[in-house]
mmCIF file of N, CA and C in Angstrom:
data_model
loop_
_atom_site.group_PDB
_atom_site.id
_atom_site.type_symbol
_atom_site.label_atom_id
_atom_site.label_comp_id
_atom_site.label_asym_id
_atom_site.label_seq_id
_atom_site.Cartn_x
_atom_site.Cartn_y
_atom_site.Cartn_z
ATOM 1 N N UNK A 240 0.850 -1.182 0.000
ATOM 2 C CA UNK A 240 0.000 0.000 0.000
ATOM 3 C C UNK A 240 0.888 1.235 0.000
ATOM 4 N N UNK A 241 0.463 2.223 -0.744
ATOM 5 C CA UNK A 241 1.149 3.308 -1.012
ATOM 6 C C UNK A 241 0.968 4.284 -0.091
ATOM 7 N N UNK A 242 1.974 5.206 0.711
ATOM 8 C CA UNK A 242 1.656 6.234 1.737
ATOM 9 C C UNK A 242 1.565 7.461 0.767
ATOM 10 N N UNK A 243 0.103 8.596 1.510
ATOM 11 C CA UNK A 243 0.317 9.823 0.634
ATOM 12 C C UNK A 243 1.833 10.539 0.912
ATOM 13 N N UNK A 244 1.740 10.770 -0.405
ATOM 14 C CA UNK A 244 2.686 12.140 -0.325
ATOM 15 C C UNK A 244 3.169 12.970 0.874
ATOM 16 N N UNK A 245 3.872 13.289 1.349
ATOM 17 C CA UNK A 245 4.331 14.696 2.154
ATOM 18 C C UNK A 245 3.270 16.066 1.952
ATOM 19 N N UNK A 246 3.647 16.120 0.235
ATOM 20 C CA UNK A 246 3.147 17.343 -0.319
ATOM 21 C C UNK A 246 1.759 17.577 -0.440
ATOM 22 N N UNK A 247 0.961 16.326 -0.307
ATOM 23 C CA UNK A 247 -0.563 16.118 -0.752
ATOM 24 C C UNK A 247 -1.087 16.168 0.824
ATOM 25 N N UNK A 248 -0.180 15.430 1.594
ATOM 26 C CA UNK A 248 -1.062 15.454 3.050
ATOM 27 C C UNK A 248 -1.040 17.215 3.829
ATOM 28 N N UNK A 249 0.429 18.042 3.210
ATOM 29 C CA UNK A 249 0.021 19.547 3.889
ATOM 30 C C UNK A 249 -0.701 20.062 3.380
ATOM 31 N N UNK A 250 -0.752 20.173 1.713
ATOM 32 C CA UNK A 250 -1.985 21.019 0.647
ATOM 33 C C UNK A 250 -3.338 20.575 1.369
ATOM 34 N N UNK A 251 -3.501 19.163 1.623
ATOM 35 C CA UNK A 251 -5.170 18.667 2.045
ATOM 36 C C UNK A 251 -5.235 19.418 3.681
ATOM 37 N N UNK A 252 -4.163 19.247 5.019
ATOM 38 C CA UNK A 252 -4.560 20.235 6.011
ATOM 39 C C UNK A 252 -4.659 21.666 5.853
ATOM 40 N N UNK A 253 -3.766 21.824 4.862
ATOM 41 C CA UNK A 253 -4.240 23.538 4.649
ATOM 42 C C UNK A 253 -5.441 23.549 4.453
ATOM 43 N N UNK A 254 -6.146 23.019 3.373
ATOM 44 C CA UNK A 254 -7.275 22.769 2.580
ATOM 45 C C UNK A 254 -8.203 23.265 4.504
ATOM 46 N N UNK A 255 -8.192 21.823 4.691
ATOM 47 C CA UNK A 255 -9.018 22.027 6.253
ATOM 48 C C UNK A 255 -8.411 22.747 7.232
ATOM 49 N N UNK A 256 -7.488 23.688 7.190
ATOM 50 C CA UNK A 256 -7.423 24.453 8.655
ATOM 51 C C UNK A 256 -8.259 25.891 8.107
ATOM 52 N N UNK A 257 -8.170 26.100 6.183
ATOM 53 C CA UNK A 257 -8.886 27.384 6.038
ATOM 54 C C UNK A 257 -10.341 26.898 6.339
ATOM 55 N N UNK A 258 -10.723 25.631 6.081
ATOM 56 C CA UNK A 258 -12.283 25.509 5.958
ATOM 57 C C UNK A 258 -12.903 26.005 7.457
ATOM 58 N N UNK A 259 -11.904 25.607 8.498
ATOM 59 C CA UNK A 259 -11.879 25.619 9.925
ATOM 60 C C UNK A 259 -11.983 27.105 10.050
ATOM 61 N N UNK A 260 -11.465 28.197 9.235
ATOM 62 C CA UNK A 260 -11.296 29.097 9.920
ATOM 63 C C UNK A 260 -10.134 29.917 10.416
ATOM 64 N N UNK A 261 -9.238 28.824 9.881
ATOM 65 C CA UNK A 261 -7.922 29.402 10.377
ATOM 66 C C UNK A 261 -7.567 29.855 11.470
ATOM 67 N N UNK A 262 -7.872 28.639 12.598
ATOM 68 C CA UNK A 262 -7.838 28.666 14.489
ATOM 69 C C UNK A 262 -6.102 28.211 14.369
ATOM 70 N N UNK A 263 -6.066 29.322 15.490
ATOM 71 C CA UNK A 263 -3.868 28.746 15.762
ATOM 72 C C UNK A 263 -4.112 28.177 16.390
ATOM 73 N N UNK A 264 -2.894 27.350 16.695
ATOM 74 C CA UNK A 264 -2.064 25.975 17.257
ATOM 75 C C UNK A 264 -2.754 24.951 16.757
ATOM 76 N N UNK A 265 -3.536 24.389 15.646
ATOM 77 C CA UNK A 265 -4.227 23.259 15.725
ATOM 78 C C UNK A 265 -3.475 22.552 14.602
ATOM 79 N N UNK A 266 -2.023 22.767 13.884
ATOM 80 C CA UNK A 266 -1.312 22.766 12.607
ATOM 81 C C UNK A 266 -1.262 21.082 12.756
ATOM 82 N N UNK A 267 -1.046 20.360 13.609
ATOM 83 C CA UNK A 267 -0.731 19.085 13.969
ATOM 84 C C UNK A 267 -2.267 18.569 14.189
ATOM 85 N N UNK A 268 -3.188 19.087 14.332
ATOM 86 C CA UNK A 268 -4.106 18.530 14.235
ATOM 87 C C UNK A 268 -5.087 18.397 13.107
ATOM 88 N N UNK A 269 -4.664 19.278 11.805
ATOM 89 C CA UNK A 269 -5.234 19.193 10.504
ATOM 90 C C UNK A 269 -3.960 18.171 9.929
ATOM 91 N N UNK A 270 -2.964 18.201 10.282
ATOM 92 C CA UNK A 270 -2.202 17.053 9.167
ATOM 93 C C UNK A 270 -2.602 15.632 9.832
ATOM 94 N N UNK A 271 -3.238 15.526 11.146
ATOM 95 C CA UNK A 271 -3.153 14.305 11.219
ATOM 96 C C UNK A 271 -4.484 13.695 10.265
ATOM 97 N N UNK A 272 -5.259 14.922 10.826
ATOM 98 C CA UNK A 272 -6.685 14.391 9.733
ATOM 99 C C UNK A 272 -6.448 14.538 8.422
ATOM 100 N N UNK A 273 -5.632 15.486 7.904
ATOM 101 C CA UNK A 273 -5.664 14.840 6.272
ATOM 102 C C UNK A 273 -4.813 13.913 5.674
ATOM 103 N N UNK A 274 -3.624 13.772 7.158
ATOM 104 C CA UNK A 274 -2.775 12.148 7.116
ATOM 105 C C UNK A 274 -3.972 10.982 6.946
ATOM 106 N N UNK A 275 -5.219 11.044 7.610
ATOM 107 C CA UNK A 275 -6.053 9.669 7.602
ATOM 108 C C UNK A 275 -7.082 9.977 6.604
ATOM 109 N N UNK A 276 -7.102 10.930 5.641
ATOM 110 C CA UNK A 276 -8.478 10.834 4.634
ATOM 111 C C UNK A 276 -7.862 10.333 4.132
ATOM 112 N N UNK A 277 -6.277 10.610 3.633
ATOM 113 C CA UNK A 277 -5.691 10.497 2.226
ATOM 114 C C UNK A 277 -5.046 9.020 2.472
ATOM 115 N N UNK A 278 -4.932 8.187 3.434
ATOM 116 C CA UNK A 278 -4.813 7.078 3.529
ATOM 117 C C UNK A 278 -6.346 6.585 3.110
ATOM 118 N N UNK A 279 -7.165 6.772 4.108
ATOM 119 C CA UNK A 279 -8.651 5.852 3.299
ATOM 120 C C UNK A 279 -9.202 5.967 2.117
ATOM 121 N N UNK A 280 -8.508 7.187 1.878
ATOM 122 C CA UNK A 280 -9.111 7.311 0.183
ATOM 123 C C UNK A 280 -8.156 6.136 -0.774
ATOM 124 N N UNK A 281 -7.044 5.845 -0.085
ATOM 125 C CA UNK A 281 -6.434 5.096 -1.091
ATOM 126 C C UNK A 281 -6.708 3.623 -0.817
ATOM 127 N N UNK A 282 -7.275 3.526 0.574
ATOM 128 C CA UNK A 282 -7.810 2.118 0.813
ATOM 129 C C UNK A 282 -9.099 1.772 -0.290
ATOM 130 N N UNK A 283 -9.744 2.995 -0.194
ATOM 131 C CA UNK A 283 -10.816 3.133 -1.151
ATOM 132 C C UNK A 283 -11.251 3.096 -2.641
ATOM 133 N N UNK A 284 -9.999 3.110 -2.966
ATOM 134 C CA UNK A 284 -9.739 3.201 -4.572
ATOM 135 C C UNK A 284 -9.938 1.753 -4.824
ATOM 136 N N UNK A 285 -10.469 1.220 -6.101
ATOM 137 C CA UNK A 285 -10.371 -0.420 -6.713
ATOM 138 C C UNK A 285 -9.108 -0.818 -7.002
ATOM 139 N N UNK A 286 -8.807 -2.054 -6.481
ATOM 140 C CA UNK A 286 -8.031 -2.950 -6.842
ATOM 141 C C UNK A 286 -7.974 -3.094 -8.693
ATOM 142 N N UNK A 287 -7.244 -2.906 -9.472
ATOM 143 C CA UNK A 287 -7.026 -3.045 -10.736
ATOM 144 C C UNK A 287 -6.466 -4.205 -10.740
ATOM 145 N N UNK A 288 -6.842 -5.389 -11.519
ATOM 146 C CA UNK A 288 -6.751 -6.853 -12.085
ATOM 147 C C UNK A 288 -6.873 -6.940 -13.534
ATOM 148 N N UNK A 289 -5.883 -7.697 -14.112
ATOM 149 C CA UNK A 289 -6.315 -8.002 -15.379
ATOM 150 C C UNK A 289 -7.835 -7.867 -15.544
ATOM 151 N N UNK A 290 -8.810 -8.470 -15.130
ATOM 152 C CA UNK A 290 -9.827 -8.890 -15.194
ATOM 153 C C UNK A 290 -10.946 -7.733 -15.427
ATOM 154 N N UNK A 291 -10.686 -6.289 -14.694
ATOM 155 C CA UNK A 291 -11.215 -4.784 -15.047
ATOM 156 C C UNK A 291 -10.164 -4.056 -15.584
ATOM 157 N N UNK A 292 -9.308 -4.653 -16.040
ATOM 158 C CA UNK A 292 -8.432 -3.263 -16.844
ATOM 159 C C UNK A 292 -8.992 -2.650 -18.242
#
């Protein structure tokens, strides 16, 4: 299984600390949540098999 990006997991907490409002000190608490979308989104994606390619 592939880990996101570095670059994709700060762009996605930025994404959610503006949606938030842009509250200080919470910087570690938007990367952890867009550390775990961008993992389930990739849990989420289909398995590609000969069989649907």
């Amino acid at each position: 299984m592939n880990q996101p990006a570095e670059t994709d997991i700060v762009r996605r907490a930025y994404e959610l600390w503006q949606q938030a409002g842009e509250p200080e000190g919470k910087d570690q608490e938007f990367y952890h949540q867009a550390e775990q979308e961008l993992r389930n989104e990739d849990k989420s994606s289909p398995v590609r098999t000969p069989d649907n390619l």
